[in-house]
PDB file of C-alpha atoms and ligand atoms in Angstrom:
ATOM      1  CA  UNK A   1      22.039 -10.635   0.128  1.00 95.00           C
ATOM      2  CA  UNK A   2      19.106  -8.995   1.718  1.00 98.00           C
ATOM      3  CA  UNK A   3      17.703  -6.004   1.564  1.00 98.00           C
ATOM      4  CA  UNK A   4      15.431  -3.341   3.727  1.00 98.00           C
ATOM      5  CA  UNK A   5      13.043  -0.983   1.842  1.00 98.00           C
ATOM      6  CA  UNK A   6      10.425   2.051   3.786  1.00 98.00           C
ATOM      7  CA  UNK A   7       7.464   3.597   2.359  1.00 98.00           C
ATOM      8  CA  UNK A   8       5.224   5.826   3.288  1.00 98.00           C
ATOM      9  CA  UNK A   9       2.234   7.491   1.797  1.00 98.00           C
ATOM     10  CA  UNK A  10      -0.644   9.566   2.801  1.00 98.00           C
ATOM     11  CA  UNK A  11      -3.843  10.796   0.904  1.00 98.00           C
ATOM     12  CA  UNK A  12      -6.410  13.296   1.877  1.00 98.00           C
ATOM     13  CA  UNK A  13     -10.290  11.661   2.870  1.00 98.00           C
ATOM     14  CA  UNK A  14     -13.163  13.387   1.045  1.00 97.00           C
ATOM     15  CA  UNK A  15     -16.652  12.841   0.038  1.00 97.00           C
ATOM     16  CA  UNK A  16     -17.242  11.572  -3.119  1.00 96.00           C
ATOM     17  CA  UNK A  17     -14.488   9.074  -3.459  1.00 97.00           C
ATOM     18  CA  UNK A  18     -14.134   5.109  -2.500  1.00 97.00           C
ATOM     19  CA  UNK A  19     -11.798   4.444   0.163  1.00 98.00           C
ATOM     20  CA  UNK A  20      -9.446   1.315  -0.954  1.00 98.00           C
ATOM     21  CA  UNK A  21      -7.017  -0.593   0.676  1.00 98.00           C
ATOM     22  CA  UNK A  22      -5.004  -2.952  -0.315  1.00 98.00           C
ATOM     23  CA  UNK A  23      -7.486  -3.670  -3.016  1.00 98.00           C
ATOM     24  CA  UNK A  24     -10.262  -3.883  -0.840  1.00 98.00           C
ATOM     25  CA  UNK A  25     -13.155  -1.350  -0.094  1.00 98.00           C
ATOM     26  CA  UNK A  26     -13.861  -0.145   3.138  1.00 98.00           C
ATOM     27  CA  UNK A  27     -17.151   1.279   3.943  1.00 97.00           C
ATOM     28  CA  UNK A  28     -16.584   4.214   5.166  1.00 97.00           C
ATOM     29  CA  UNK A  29     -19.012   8.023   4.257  1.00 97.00           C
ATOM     30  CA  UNK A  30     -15.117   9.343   2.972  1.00 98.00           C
ATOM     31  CA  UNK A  31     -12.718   8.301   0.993  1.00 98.00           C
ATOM     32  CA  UNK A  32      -9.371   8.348  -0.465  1.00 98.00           C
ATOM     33  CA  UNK A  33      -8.491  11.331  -3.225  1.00 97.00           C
ATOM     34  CA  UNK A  34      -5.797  11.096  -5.557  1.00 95.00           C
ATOM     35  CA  UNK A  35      -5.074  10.756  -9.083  1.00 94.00           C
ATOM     36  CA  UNK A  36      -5.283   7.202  -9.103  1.00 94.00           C
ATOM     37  CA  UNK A  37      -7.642   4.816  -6.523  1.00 96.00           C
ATOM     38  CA  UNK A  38      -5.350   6.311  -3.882  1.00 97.00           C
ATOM     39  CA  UNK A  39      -4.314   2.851  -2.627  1.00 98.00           C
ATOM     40  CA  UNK A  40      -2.292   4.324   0.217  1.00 98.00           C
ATOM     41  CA  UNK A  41      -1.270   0.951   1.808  1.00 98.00           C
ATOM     42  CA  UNK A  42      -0.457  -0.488  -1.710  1.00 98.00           C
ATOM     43  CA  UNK A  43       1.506   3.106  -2.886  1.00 98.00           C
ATOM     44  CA  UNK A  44       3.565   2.800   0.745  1.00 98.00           C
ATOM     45  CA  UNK A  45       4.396  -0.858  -0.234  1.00 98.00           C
ATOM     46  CA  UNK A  46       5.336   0.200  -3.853  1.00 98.00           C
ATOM     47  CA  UNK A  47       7.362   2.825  -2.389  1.00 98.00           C
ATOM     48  CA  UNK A  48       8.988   0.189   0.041  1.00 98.00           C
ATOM     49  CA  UNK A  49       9.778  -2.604  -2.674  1.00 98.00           C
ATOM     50  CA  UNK A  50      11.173   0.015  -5.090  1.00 98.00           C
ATOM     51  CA  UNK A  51      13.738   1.538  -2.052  1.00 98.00           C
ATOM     52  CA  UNK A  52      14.624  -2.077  -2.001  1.00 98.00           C
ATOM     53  CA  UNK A  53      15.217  -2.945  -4.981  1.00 98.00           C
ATOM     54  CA  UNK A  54      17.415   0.129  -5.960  1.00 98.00           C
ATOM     55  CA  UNK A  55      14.418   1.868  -7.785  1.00 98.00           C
ATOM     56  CA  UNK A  56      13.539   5.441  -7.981  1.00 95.00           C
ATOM     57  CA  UNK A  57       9.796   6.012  -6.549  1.00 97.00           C
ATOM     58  CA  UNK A  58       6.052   5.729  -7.417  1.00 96.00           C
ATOM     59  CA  UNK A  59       5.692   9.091  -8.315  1.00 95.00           C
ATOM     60  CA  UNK A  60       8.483   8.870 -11.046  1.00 96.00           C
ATOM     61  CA  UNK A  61       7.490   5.623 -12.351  1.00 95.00           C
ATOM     62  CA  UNK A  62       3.175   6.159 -12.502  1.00 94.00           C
ATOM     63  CA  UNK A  63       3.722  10.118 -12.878  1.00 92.00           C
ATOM     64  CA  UNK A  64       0.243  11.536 -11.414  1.00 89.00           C
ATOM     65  CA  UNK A  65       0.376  14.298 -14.591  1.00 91.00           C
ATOM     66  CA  UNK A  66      -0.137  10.660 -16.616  1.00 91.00           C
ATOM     67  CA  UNK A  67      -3.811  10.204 -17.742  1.00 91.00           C
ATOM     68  CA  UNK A  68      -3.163   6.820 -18.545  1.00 91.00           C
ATOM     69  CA  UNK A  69      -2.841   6.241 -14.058  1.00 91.00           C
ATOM     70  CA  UNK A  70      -5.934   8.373 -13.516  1.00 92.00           C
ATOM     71  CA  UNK A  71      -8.460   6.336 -11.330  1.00 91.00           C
ATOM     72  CA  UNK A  72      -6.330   3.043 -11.974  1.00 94.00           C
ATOM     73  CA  UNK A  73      -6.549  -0.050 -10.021  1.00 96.00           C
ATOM     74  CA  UNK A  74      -3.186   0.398  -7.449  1.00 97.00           C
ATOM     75  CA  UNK A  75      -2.975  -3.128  -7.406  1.00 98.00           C
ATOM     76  CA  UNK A  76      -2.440  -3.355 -10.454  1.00 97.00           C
ATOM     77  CA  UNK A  77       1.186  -0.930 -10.522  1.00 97.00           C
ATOM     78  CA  UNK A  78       2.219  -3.023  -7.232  1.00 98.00           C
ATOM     79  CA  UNK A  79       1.808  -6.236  -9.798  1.00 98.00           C
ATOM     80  CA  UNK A  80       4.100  -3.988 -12.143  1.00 98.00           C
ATOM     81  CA  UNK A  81       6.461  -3.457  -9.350  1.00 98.00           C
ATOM     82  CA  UNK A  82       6.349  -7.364  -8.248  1.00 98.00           C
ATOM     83  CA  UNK A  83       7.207  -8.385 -11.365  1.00 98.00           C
ATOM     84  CA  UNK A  84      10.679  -5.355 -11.765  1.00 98.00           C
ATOM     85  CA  UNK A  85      11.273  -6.910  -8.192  1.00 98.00           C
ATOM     86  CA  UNK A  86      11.278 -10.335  -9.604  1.00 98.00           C
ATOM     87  CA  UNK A  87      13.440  -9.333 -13.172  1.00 97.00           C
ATOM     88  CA  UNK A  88      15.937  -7.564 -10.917  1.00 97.00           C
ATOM     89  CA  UNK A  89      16.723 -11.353  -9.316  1.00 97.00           C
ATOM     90  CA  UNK A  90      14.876 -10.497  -6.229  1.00 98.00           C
ATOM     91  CA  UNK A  91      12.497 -12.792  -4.399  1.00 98.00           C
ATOM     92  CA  UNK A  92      10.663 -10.668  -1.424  1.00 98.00           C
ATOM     93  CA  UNK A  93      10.691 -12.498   2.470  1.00 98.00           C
ATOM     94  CA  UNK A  94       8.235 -10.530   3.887  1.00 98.00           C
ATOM     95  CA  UNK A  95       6.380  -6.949   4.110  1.00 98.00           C
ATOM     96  CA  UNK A  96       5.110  -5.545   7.703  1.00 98.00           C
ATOM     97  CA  UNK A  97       2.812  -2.340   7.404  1.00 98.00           C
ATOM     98  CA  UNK A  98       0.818   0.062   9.753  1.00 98.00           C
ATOM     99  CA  UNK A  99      -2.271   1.940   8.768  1.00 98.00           C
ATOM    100  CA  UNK A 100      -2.348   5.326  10.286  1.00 98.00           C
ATOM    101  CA  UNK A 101      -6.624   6.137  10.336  1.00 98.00           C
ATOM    102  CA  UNK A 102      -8.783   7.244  12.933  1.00 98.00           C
ATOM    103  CA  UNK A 103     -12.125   5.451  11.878  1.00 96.00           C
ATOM    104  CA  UNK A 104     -13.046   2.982  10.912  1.00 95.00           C
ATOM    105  CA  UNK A 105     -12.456  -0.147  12.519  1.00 95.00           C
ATOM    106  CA  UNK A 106      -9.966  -1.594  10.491  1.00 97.00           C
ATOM    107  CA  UNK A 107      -9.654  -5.041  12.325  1.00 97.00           C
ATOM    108  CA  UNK A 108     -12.347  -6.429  10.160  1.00 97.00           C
ATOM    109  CA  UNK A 109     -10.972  -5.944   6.776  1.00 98.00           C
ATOM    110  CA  UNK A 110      -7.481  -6.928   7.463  1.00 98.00           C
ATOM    111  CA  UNK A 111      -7.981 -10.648   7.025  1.00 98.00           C
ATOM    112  CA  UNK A 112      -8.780  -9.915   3.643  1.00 98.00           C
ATOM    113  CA  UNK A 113      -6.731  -7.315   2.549  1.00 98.00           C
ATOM    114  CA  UNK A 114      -3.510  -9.927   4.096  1.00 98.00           C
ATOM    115  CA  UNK A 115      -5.405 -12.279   1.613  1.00 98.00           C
ATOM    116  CA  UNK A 116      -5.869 -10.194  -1.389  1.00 98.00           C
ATOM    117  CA  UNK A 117      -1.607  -8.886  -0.994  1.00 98.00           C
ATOM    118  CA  UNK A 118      -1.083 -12.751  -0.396  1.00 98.00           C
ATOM    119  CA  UNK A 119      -2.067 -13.385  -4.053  1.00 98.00           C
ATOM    120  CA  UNK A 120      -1.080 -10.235  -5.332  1.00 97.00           C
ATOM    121  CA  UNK A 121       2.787 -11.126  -4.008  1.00 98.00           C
ATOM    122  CA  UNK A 122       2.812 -14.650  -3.801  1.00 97.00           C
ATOM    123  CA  UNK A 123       3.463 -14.435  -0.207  1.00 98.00           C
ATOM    124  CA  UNK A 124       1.867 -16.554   2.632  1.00 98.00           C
ATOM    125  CA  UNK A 125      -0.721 -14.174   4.527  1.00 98.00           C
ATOM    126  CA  UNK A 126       2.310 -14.849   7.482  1.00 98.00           C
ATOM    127  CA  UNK A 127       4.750 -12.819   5.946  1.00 98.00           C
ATOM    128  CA  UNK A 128       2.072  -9.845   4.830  1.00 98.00           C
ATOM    129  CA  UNK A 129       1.929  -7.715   8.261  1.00 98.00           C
ATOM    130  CA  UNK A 130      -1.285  -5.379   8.433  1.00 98.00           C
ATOM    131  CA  UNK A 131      -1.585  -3.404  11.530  1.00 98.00           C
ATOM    132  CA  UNK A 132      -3.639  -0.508  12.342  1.00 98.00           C
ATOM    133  CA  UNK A 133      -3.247   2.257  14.675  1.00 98.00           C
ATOM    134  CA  UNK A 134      -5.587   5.411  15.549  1.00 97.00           C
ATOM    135  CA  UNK A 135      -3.750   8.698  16.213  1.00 97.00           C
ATOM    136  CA  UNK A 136      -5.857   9.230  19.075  1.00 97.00           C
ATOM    137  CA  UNK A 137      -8.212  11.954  17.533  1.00 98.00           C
ATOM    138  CA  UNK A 138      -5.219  14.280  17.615  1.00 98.00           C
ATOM    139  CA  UNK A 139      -3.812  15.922  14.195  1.00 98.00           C
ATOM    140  CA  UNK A 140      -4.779  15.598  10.470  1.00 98.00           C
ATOM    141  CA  UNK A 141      -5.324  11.921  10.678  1.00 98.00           C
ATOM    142  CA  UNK A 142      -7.084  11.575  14.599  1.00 98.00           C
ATOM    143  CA  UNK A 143      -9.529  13.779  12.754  1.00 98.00           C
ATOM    144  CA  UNK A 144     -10.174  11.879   9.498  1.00 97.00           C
ATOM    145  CA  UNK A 145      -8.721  14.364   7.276  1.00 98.00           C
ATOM    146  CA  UNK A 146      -6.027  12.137   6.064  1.00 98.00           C
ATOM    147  CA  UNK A 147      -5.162   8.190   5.929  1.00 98.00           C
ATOM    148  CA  UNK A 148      -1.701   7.217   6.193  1.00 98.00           C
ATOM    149  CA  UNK A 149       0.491   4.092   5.686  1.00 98.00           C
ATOM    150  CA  UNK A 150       3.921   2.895   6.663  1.00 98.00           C
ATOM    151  CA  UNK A 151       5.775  -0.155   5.069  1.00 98.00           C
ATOM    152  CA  UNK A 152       8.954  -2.125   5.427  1.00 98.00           C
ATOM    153  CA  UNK A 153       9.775  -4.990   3.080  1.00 98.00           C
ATOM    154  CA  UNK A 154      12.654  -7.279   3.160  1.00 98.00           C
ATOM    155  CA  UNK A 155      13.724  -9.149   0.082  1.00 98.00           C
ATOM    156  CA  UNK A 156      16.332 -11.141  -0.889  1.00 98.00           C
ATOM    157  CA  UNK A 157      18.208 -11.204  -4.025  1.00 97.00           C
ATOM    158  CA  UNK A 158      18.816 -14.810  -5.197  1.00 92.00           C
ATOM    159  CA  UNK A 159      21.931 -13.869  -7.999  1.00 71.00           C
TER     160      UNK A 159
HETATM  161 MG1  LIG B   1      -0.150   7.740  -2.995  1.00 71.23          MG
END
């Protein structure tokens, strides 16, 4: 039986903060605020696997009014969620994504963010889709207020 999951997540840009994705820092004068690292590509992909799966959401299972998620790693609650995935009897085929950011350049960090999810998932880099898109200058994003992320995942659940 397979299975389609969606996620989305956006987080405000500020001064002061790093700006990660997918585990990996992009250099950038702004970056990501939340309660956590702001991971917004790895939050959207939690957000897709747990839709999948038959799960509630990020923000009910790593509660942002939980000190014990301030500043965490994000990689490390998708590796929680990979592993509920997995003890549900799910394996996941593959996860396609687009980054919503005006600047930067995202092109050259994507190798490695594919790379870094490809370990993080067990998942050849040619099932990990990473795709970025500007919004054209226009809105909260096209002027760097705000970094957004859509995901789809499909998985598969083997009994
Ligand atoms: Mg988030």
């Amino acid at each position: 039986m397979f299975k389609v999951g969606q996620g989305f997540d956006l987080h405000r840009l500020e001064k002061g903060r790093r700006f990660i994705l997918g585990g990996v820092e992009i250099d950038y004068p702004l970056g990501l605020l939340g309660h956590s690292d702001a991971d917004v590509l790895c939050h959207a992909i939690i957000d897709a696997l747990l839709g999948a799966v038959g799960e509630s959401d990020i923000g009910t299972l790593f509660p942002d009014t939980d000190a014990k998620f301030k500043d965490i790693d994000s990689t490390l609650l998708l590796k929680e969620v990979f592993e509920l995935v997995k003890s549900k009897g799910y394996r996941i085929n593959n996860i396609d994504t687009s980054i919503l950011a005006q600047e930067p350049k995202m092109k050259p960090y994507i190798p490695k963010i594919r790379e870094n999810l490809s370990k993080l998932l067990n998942l050849d880099t040619e099932n990990i889709g990473v795709k970025a898109k500007t919004m054209e200058h226009l809105g909260i994003i096209g002027t760097s207020q705000a970094v957004a992320v859509l995901a789809n995942v499909l998985v598969e659940k083997l009994q």
